[in-house]
Structures are given as structure tokens and as C-alpha cells.
Amino acid sequence: MESREKLKKVLQEWAEFEIPALYNRDFDWRLLEGKEILSVIGARRTGKTYLCYQMAIRLRQSMPAANVIYVNFEDERLYPLKGDELTILWDMCRELFSIEASRRVYLFVDEIQNMKNWSKWARRITEQNPSLKLIITGSSSKLLSKEIATELRGRTLSFRVFPLSFAEYLRAKGVRGDVKNILYSKERPIIKKYFNAYLAEGGFPAVLESKNSRELLRGYYNVMFYRDVAERHKIKNIRLLEDYMTLLIDQTACNFSVSATAKKLMEFGHSFSKNTLINFSRYAQDAFFLFEVKKYSYKIREQTRAPKKIYVIDHGLVQAVRFSFQDNYGRLMENIVCIQLQRQNKETHYFKDKRECDFVAGEAGKVTEVFQVAKDISEAKTREREVEGLAEAMAHYKLKQGFILTEDYNEEIKIRQGRVTIVPLWYWLLDKQVAE
């Protein structure tokens, strides 16, 4: 079957496709307004395709359905790909659909990395058709976010898709409502119960429907490990990579040093160069599996040489692969905070001078928020340590407020530097409201 006939079948099916029920994701809808190509990126199984469906549903509410088109180049019916599918795609769209020329057209191309010369096509098609808004997604095993930016040469904006946030998780569970007064309401125990479930399961969308979430998450890890890291980068020493990744995950929310980890691997009998381990870390970050948080410093050399802190894309994944939250509650809380700050596109570091502060976050090189994360601060020594670390960071960045995020404790205290707000992590995650 020729490319035109295969594309025709897939496109006609989209016109008749009933989009399945979705978990409503948080999205910056302003990204659909500009002329730039929108790149939807992120780790696998986080819901990039379903976010495209969500966009399509919303767009169809305000414009002709024919002006909203979706095609997935992972569809097996398009295979074997001949290479001309993208070239004829736009002509096929105009031929098959009654596109309203005076209105904008939104074209979603899922798994675009499967097509050769996709970036040249994307640049040409958007230049030739100013009314066309192109939204693309790509698999992290073949198309990295930095590669999208390079290929499209400044013509793209990116939106990173993460596993469900706690607010999204509650919506998926059917929980609605303003949380302004929830700290003192009868709904507090209910929200806390959901948070404990979220803490145990993580936020990958399919986990909510799974009867064996642990095995599902282990499968996700294996695919990320083998396809997104090992196969993509043609790594031959799989055992070294396995042991290194195990050590990385074991150090979630802990100070991490390549040199110290290298010594452990040598004790395991491995032979390698330090650059090999540095590359392994970079590959895992490129696949959105790991995040490194560096010490905040104006001196690049100091920032580079100081230990990093390691965080994983999803706290449920950490538990499925390595440990359970009952024994590592505080570290999982810290992981959740890091990923939430990533969702908010905050520049995230840790602070350390005489004391340490878990997170300092902000934008454009300016720190605007500081956080400590602690399961329980009822003991005097723990409370003193957390407050003093926060106070030192507040003084350093000239901030009047800092946060301590706990398991289930709320209080506000005054210190010389300003105000310390102590709140449950689950409350901070909900921000202003759960409802749309």
C-alpha cells in the first residue's frame, strides 16, 4: 500500500476517533498561542500522547474540528515507512478535511523522531503556512529535548510532561474543591489518606488503574534502562551500568560523588574510567530518569566540584526498584519536592555554608524561595537544625520567608530573618486549589 493510502486511512480514522477518558493534566495553554513549534517532551509513559488529546479536546470546543488534526508515526499501519510520509502529510490533511482557511490549524505529530529529516520538514511547513501551529512529541530513546531545540534552531518552545502531581492525582481520583481551609476541615484526613497512597504508588498515570503497580513500574524502569540509556548510547558493559544505576538510585536525596561511587564499583570488580560514569549520569538525565541538584554558588568551579544530590523522575519508581517508603519517608518527601520544583520550571539548587538548606529555588539566577524537608520536627535537635539551616539561607538570599515541609505538622514561627512557615508537604503540593 502506498504512503498516501496508508496516511489517508490513519487520518480518516482520527476524524472519527472518540478520544478516551483522560486524566486532566495541568498545562500552560498560552503555549498554543504563539507561532513557535511546541515540543511536548518528557520521560516515557508520563502521558505525552494523552496531553495532546487533552489539547485537541479543548481546541475543538472553540474551533472547527477539521482544524485540529493528529497523526502518530508509531502507528504500525504506516509501516514500513517509505520516507515521504511527512512530505505529503500537509497536502493529505487539506485534501481530506474541510479546513477553515481563515482559522488557525493545529497539527499534532506524535513520535515524529521516526521520520527522517523531520526538523527540515517542520521548519519548512511552518514557514510556508503561518496559520499552522505544529505540536510534536518524541520518544526520549531517540529524540532528546536539547536535540529538538538544536534541530529547530530557536523555532520551538518546550513543555515537559512529568508523572502526575499530587493535585493531578487527586483530580484523577475524583477529588475536587478549594483547599484554602483544608488544614482545619473535616476533609483533612481524607486528603492525607490519598497522599499516603500517592506516596506509595507514585504518579505514573497507568499506576492508578493497575492491580500490580510494582511490576508495572519495574517494567518502566527496564525499558528506560535498556532502550533509553543502554541501546541508545550503545553501551557494551551492561553490568557496570546496572551496578552504577543501582548505586545512584540508592542515593536518592543524598549527597552523591562520582569519585566515592567509583571506589564502590571498583570493589565490585569493575574496571572503567571516571568519564564513563559521568557519561552514564548524563545519559540518565537526558532520558529524564534522573535529576542532579547542584550546590548553589556564584563560583562555577565550586558548584562543579561540590557533591550533587540525586533525584528520580518518580518516587513510586524508586520504591519499586530499590526501597519502600516506610523506611525512607523523608527521602521520598524530598524527591517529591524536587520534582515539583522541576514541574514549575524553577532553577533548583541546595545551599550549604555552616548549615545546609535542602532547596533554594528561583528564576533567572535569582533565588526567591527556600525549603527544608523533614518528616518530623518534634524533637528539639531536629527542629533546631532545620530552622537554623533555613535561617542561614534566608539571610544569605535576603528573603523574609522560608518553608519547612513536614509529614503532617503546621505552624508559623518568627525568627530574626523573618517568618518560617511549617506546613504538611501534601498541603504545599496542592498550592491554591485542586479544582480546575
XYZ file of C-alpha atoms in Angstrom:
436
model
C 0.000 0.000 0.000
C 1.375 3.432 -0.970
C 2.114 6.123 1.579
C -0.882 8.216 0.520
C -3.325 5.385 1.076
C -1.862 4.462 4.451
C -1.893 8.074 5.632
C -5.411 8.531 4.331
C -6.660 5.605 6.393
C -4.991 6.856 9.598
C -6.145 10.453 9.143
C -9.728 9.465 8.352
C -9.776 7.358 11.491
C -8.743 10.419 13.525
C -11.779 12.287 12.202
C -13.984 9.525 13.615
C -11.884 8.816 16.711
C -13.598 9.102 20.065
C -10.918 10.332 22.431
C -10.879 8.172 25.572
C -11.463 9.479 29.090
C -8.433 11.406 30.290
C -6.768 12.448 33.483
C -6.873 16.216 33.242
C -3.292 17.499 33.286
C -2.007 20.930 34.218
C -0.830 22.749 31.111
C 0.153 26.291 30.184
C -2.418 26.991 27.484
C -0.578 30.141 26.406
C 1.895 27.843 24.665
C -0.719 27.211 21.962
C -0.983 30.905 21.127
C 2.412 31.725 19.627
C 3.758 30.821 16.221
C 6.579 28.668 17.604
C 6.524 24.889 17.200
C 5.508 23.305 20.503
C 7.600 20.319 21.586
C 5.985 18.045 24.182
C 8.818 16.196 25.900
C 9.445 14.067 28.968
C 10.096 10.555 30.232
C 8.248 7.685 28.631
C 4.816 6.721 29.991
C 4.229 10.110 31.583
C 1.282 10.838 29.279
C 2.588 12.933 26.367
C 0.095 11.463 23.887
C -2.818 11.904 26.281
C -1.822 15.507 26.875
C -2.051 16.022 23.114
C -5.537 14.504 23.230
C -6.448 16.897 26.045
C -5.287 19.852 23.949
C -7.264 18.577 20.969
C -10.474 18.266 23.025
C -10.156 21.815 24.305
C -9.327 23.248 20.887
C -12.328 21.520 19.306
C -14.585 23.378 21.737
C -13.722 26.742 20.208
C -12.975 25.976 16.574
C -13.909 23.628 13.703
C -12.954 20.024 14.429
C -11.389 19.783 10.962
C -8.778 22.342 12.018
C -7.465 20.036 14.754
C -5.540 17.088 13.298
C -3.500 14.336 14.925
C -1.222 11.634 13.498
C 1.005 9.160 15.319
C 4.036 7.849 13.446
C 4.244 4.913 15.837
C 1.050 3.529 14.235
C 2.017 0.121 12.855
C -0.318 0.582 9.873
C 2.054 3.219 8.481
C 4.929 0.752 8.396
C 7.159 0.150 6.606
C 7.770 3.886 6.378
C 8.903 4.928 2.921
C 10.263 8.303 3.995
C 7.836 10.510 2.062
C 5.045 10.478 4.672
C 5.880 13.874 6.165
C 6.317 15.452 2.742
C 2.771 14.563 1.723
C 1.157 14.883 5.176
C 0.011 18.511 4.926
C -1.376 18.037 1.404
C -3.279 14.982 2.604
C -4.752 16.949 5.505
C -6.050 19.650 3.194
C -7.384 17.061 0.781
C -9.280 15.026 3.368
C -10.562 17.677 5.776
C -12.734 20.727 5.249
C -10.190 23.005 6.897
C -11.462 26.524 7.514
C -8.694 28.561 5.915
C -9.449 31.733 7.863
C -8.845 29.954 11.192
C -5.716 28.550 12.721
C -4.884 24.884 12.142
C -3.376 22.727 14.903
C -1.404 19.730 13.665
C -0.228 17.194 16.261
C 2.569 14.872 15.099
C 3.270 12.178 17.688
C 6.562 10.219 17.722
C 7.995 12.433 14.998
C 11.500 11.089 15.585
C 10.597 8.030 13.489
C 10.745 10.177 10.344
C 13.967 11.162 8.619
C 14.604 14.868 8.120
C 11.685 15.716 10.417
C 13.248 19.007 11.537
C 13.703 20.272 7.968
C 10.071 19.436 7.256
C 8.884 21.125 10.471
C 10.756 24.333 9.663
C 9.538 24.401 6.066
C 5.893 23.588 6.739
C 5.518 26.244 9.433
C 7.321 28.893 7.373
C 5.110 28.220 4.362
C 1.898 28.126 6.401
C 1.806 30.936 9.001
C -1.627 29.855 10.246
C -0.346 26.366 11.101
C 0.518 25.569 14.735
C 2.651 22.433 14.888
C 2.791 20.349 18.079
C 5.312 17.498 18.127
C 6.271 14.756 20.579
C 9.245 12.449 20.571
C 10.483 9.391 22.405
C 13.407 10.015 24.729
C 15.095 6.894 23.350
C 15.578 8.670 20.015
C 14.891 12.369 20.465
C 16.175 14.470 23.348
C 14.801 17.861 24.291
C 18.147 19.521 23.640
C 18.236 17.845 20.223
C 14.801 19.258 19.410
C 15.990 22.746 20.311
C 19.136 22.319 18.227
C 17.344 20.868 15.221
C 14.642 23.542 15.175
C 17.096 26.402 15.749
C 15.100 28.596 18.072
C 11.727 27.924 16.450
C 10.392 25.816 19.296
C 9.074 26.108 22.831
C 9.070 23.007 25.020
C 6.668 21.681 27.613
C 7.948 18.924 29.897
C 5.459 16.256 30.953
C 6.074 14.667 34.345
C 4.214 11.916 36.195
C 1.046 13.151 37.890
C 1.467 15.827 40.526
C -0.482 15.329 43.746
C -3.127 17.835 42.593
C -3.489 15.930 39.292
C -3.594 12.650 41.209
C -6.493 13.915 43.335
C -8.395 15.065 40.246
C -7.867 11.634 38.703
C -9.363 10.134 41.863
C -12.375 12.425 41.559
C -11.448 14.755 44.422
C -12.474 18.358 43.833
C -12.709 21.507 45.871
C -10.943 24.501 47.293
C -8.206 23.579 49.747
C -7.796 27.020 51.275
C -9.115 25.893 54.669
C -8.412 22.191 54.383
C -5.804 22.218 57.157
C -8.672 22.725 59.603
C -11.514 20.985 57.816
C -13.054 17.537 58.170
C -11.611 16.644 54.747
C -8.043 16.757 56.043
C -7.875 13.020 56.967
C -9.285 12.130 53.541
C -6.644 14.162 51.700
C -3.936 12.691 53.933
C -5.158 9.189 53.090
C -4.866 9.964 49.373
C -1.403 11.416 49.913
C -0.223 8.213 51.589
C -1.467 6.284 48.554
C 0.280 8.747 46.224
C 3.466 8.415 48.252
C 3.345 4.628 47.894
C 2.291 4.424 44.219
C 3.898 7.408 42.570
C 2.381 9.409 39.758
C 2.706 7.453 36.516
C -0.836 7.599 35.077
C -1.200 3.877 34.361
C -0.442 3.056 38.002
C -3.867 4.374 39.009
C -5.551 1.571 37.067
C -3.009 -1.169 37.710
C -3.569 -4.099 40.068
C 0.170 -4.733 40.221
C 1.779 -1.320 40.196
C 5.125 -2.584 41.456
C 5.629 -4.880 38.469
C 4.395 -2.179 36.110
C 6.948 0.301 37.461
C 9.735 -2.260 37.276
C 8.826 -2.728 33.634
C 9.055 1.036 33.091
C 12.485 1.063 34.685
C 13.709 -1.782 32.488
C 12.565 -0.026 29.320
C 14.164 3.249 30.409
C 17.349 1.422 31.323
C 17.726 -0.684 28.198
C 16.130 1.409 25.446
C 16.675 4.990 26.616
C 20.173 4.510 28.003
C 21.877 1.232 27.042
C 20.610 0.809 23.461
C 20.534 4.484 22.564
C 24.145 5.002 23.622
C 25.370 1.554 22.522
C 26.708 0.682 25.963
C 28.548 -2.642 25.972
C 29.322 -3.038 29.676
C 25.747 -3.574 30.811
C 26.759 -4.970 34.196
C 28.716 -1.810 35.035
C 25.725 0.325 34.009
C 23.376 -1.821 36.108
C 25.522 -1.532 39.214
C 26.076 2.188 38.734
C 22.367 2.906 38.286
C 21.606 0.839 41.384
C 24.032 2.914 43.424
C 22.560 6.130 42.015
C 19.002 5.183 42.939
C 20.142 4.063 46.394
C 21.446 7.594 46.931
C 18.163 9.323 46.103
C 18.014 12.638 48.001
C 21.557 12.104 49.297
C 24.876 13.770 48.550
C 26.460 11.998 45.609
C 30.055 11.903 44.464
C 31.260 10.165 41.302
C 34.639 9.516 42.936
C 33.127 7.834 46.005
C 30.796 5.765 43.836
C 33.701 4.779 41.587
C 35.511 3.291 44.595
C 32.488 1.130 45.412
C 32.269 -0.082 41.819
C 35.971 -0.977 41.846
C 35.303 -3.048 44.952
C 32.698 -4.889 42.856
C 35.486 -5.776 40.409
C 34.707 -3.256 37.669
C 37.345 -1.521 35.556
C 36.418 1.794 33.936
C 37.305 5.463 33.579
C 35.704 8.226 35.623
C 34.410 9.800 32.391
C 32.424 6.637 31.727
C 30.448 7.167 34.938
C 29.973 10.870 34.176
C 28.563 9.894 30.785
C 26.236 7.313 32.375
C 24.821 10.034 34.644
C 24.324 12.361 31.699
C 22.539 9.665 29.686
C 20.117 9.019 32.571
C 19.416 12.742 32.865
C 18.897 13.078 29.109
C 16.230 10.361 29.354
C 14.501 12.364 32.148
C 15.097 9.492 34.553
C 17.429 11.311 36.933
C 17.911 14.906 38.036
C 21.068 16.308 39.573
C 20.763 19.200 42.015
C 23.970 21.155 42.489
C 25.141 23.322 45.344
C 24.268 26.974 44.774
C 27.380 29.040 44.235
C 28.355 32.037 42.124
C 31.650 30.254 41.502
C 31.239 27.671 38.745
C 34.280 25.720 39.916
C 32.880 25.372 43.444
C 29.453 24.383 42.104
C 31.011 21.752 39.845
C 33.313 20.249 42.470
C 30.779 20.100 45.308
C 28.758 16.880 45.756
C 25.481 16.711 43.826
C 22.168 15.442 45.122
C 20.338 12.817 43.070
C 16.577 12.690 42.490
C 14.476 10.316 40.375
C 11.617 11.182 37.990
C 9.053 9.400 40.194
C 9.093 8.381 43.850
C 6.978 5.307 43.107
C 9.618 4.124 40.668
C 12.303 4.429 43.369
C 10.329 2.162 45.680
C 9.512 -0.408 43.012
C 13.170 -0.729 42.067
C 15.016 -0.265 45.364
C 13.262 0.509 48.668
C 9.923 1.076 50.368
C 8.735 4.382 51.754
C 8.181 3.133 55.304
C 11.940 3.160 55.865
C 12.783 6.184 53.707
C 9.823 8.516 54.161
C 11.911 11.673 54.476
C 13.993 10.979 51.388
C 10.898 10.278 49.304
C 9.347 13.528 50.539
C 12.459 15.345 49.402
C 12.288 13.644 45.997
C 8.669 14.762 45.609
C 9.629 18.375 46.373
C 12.450 18.335 43.829
C 10.204 17.033 41.044
C 7.504 19.562 41.936
C 10.031 22.387 41.595
C 11.047 20.910 38.225
C 7.386 20.952 37.147
C 7.319 24.654 37.981
C 10.446 25.207 35.846
C 12.309 26.510 38.872
C 16.085 26.669 38.890
C 16.806 24.346 41.797
C 19.918 24.019 43.980
C 20.801 23.186 47.555
C 22.515 25.604 49.927
C 25.393 24.781 52.210
C 27.588 27.003 54.310
C 27.779 26.466 58.064
C 24.360 24.821 57.811
C 22.509 23.181 54.952
C 19.182 24.011 53.308
C 17.582 21.313 51.146
C 16.347 23.518 48.290
C 16.844 27.067 47.091
C 14.768 27.818 44.020
C 14.079 30.702 41.675
C 14.331 32.020 38.146
C 16.889 33.861 36.026
C 19.632 33.225 38.565
C 17.711 34.807 41.450
C 16.679 32.742 44.471
C 13.108 33.516 45.540
C 12.172 30.502 47.715
C 13.956 28.312 50.262
C 12.796 24.962 51.639
C 13.670 22.390 54.230
C 12.049 18.950 54.082
C 11.673 16.873 57.250
C 9.257 14.085 58.158
C 9.062 15.081 61.814
C 10.405 18.119 63.689
C 9.019 17.306 67.122
C 12.479 16.610 68.532
C 14.276 19.764 69.678
C 17.552 18.931 67.884
C 15.812 18.239 64.592
C 13.767 21.417 64.834
C 16.821 23.483 65.666
C 18.812 22.012 62.768
C 16.080 22.604 60.200
C 15.290 26.149 61.362
C 18.945 27.196 61.549
C 19.688 25.855 58.049
C 16.663 27.687 56.700
C 17.537 30.884 58.551
C 21.066 30.894 57.158
C 19.739 30.501 53.613
C 17.125 33.221 54.163
C 19.807 35.616 55.398
C 22.125 34.757 52.517
C 19.476 35.448 49.868
C 17.805 38.287 51.782
C 14.447 36.531 51.991
C 11.794 37.209 54.620
C 10.077 33.819 54.426
C 11.169 30.201 54.327
C 9.298 26.883 54.359
C 9.697 23.663 56.278
C 7.679 20.873 54.657
C 6.722 18.083 57.049
C 4.629 14.934 57.130
C 1.627 16.458 58.868
C 2.614 19.443 61.012
C 1.728 23.099 60.558
C 2.918 26.152 62.461
C 4.294 29.598 61.787
C 7.207 30.950 63.754
C 9.091 34.215 63.711
C 12.867 34.375 63.616
C 15.312 37.228 63.239
C 15.431 36.797 59.447
C 11.642 36.776 59.030
C 8.937 34.118 59.054
C 9.223 30.322 58.927
C 6.106 28.620 57.598
C 5.816 24.965 58.579
C 3.180 23.052 56.613
C 2.444 19.474 55.579
C 4.024 18.546 52.270
C 0.661 17.448 50.876
C -0.796 20.898 51.572
C 2.108 22.693 49.891
C 1.761 20.430 46.842
C -1.861 21.394 46.412
C -0.888 25.048 46.211
C -4.075 27.111 45.749
C -6.684 24.568 44.758
C -7.368 21.082 43.481
C -10.287 22.020 41.275
C -9.733 23.332 37.754
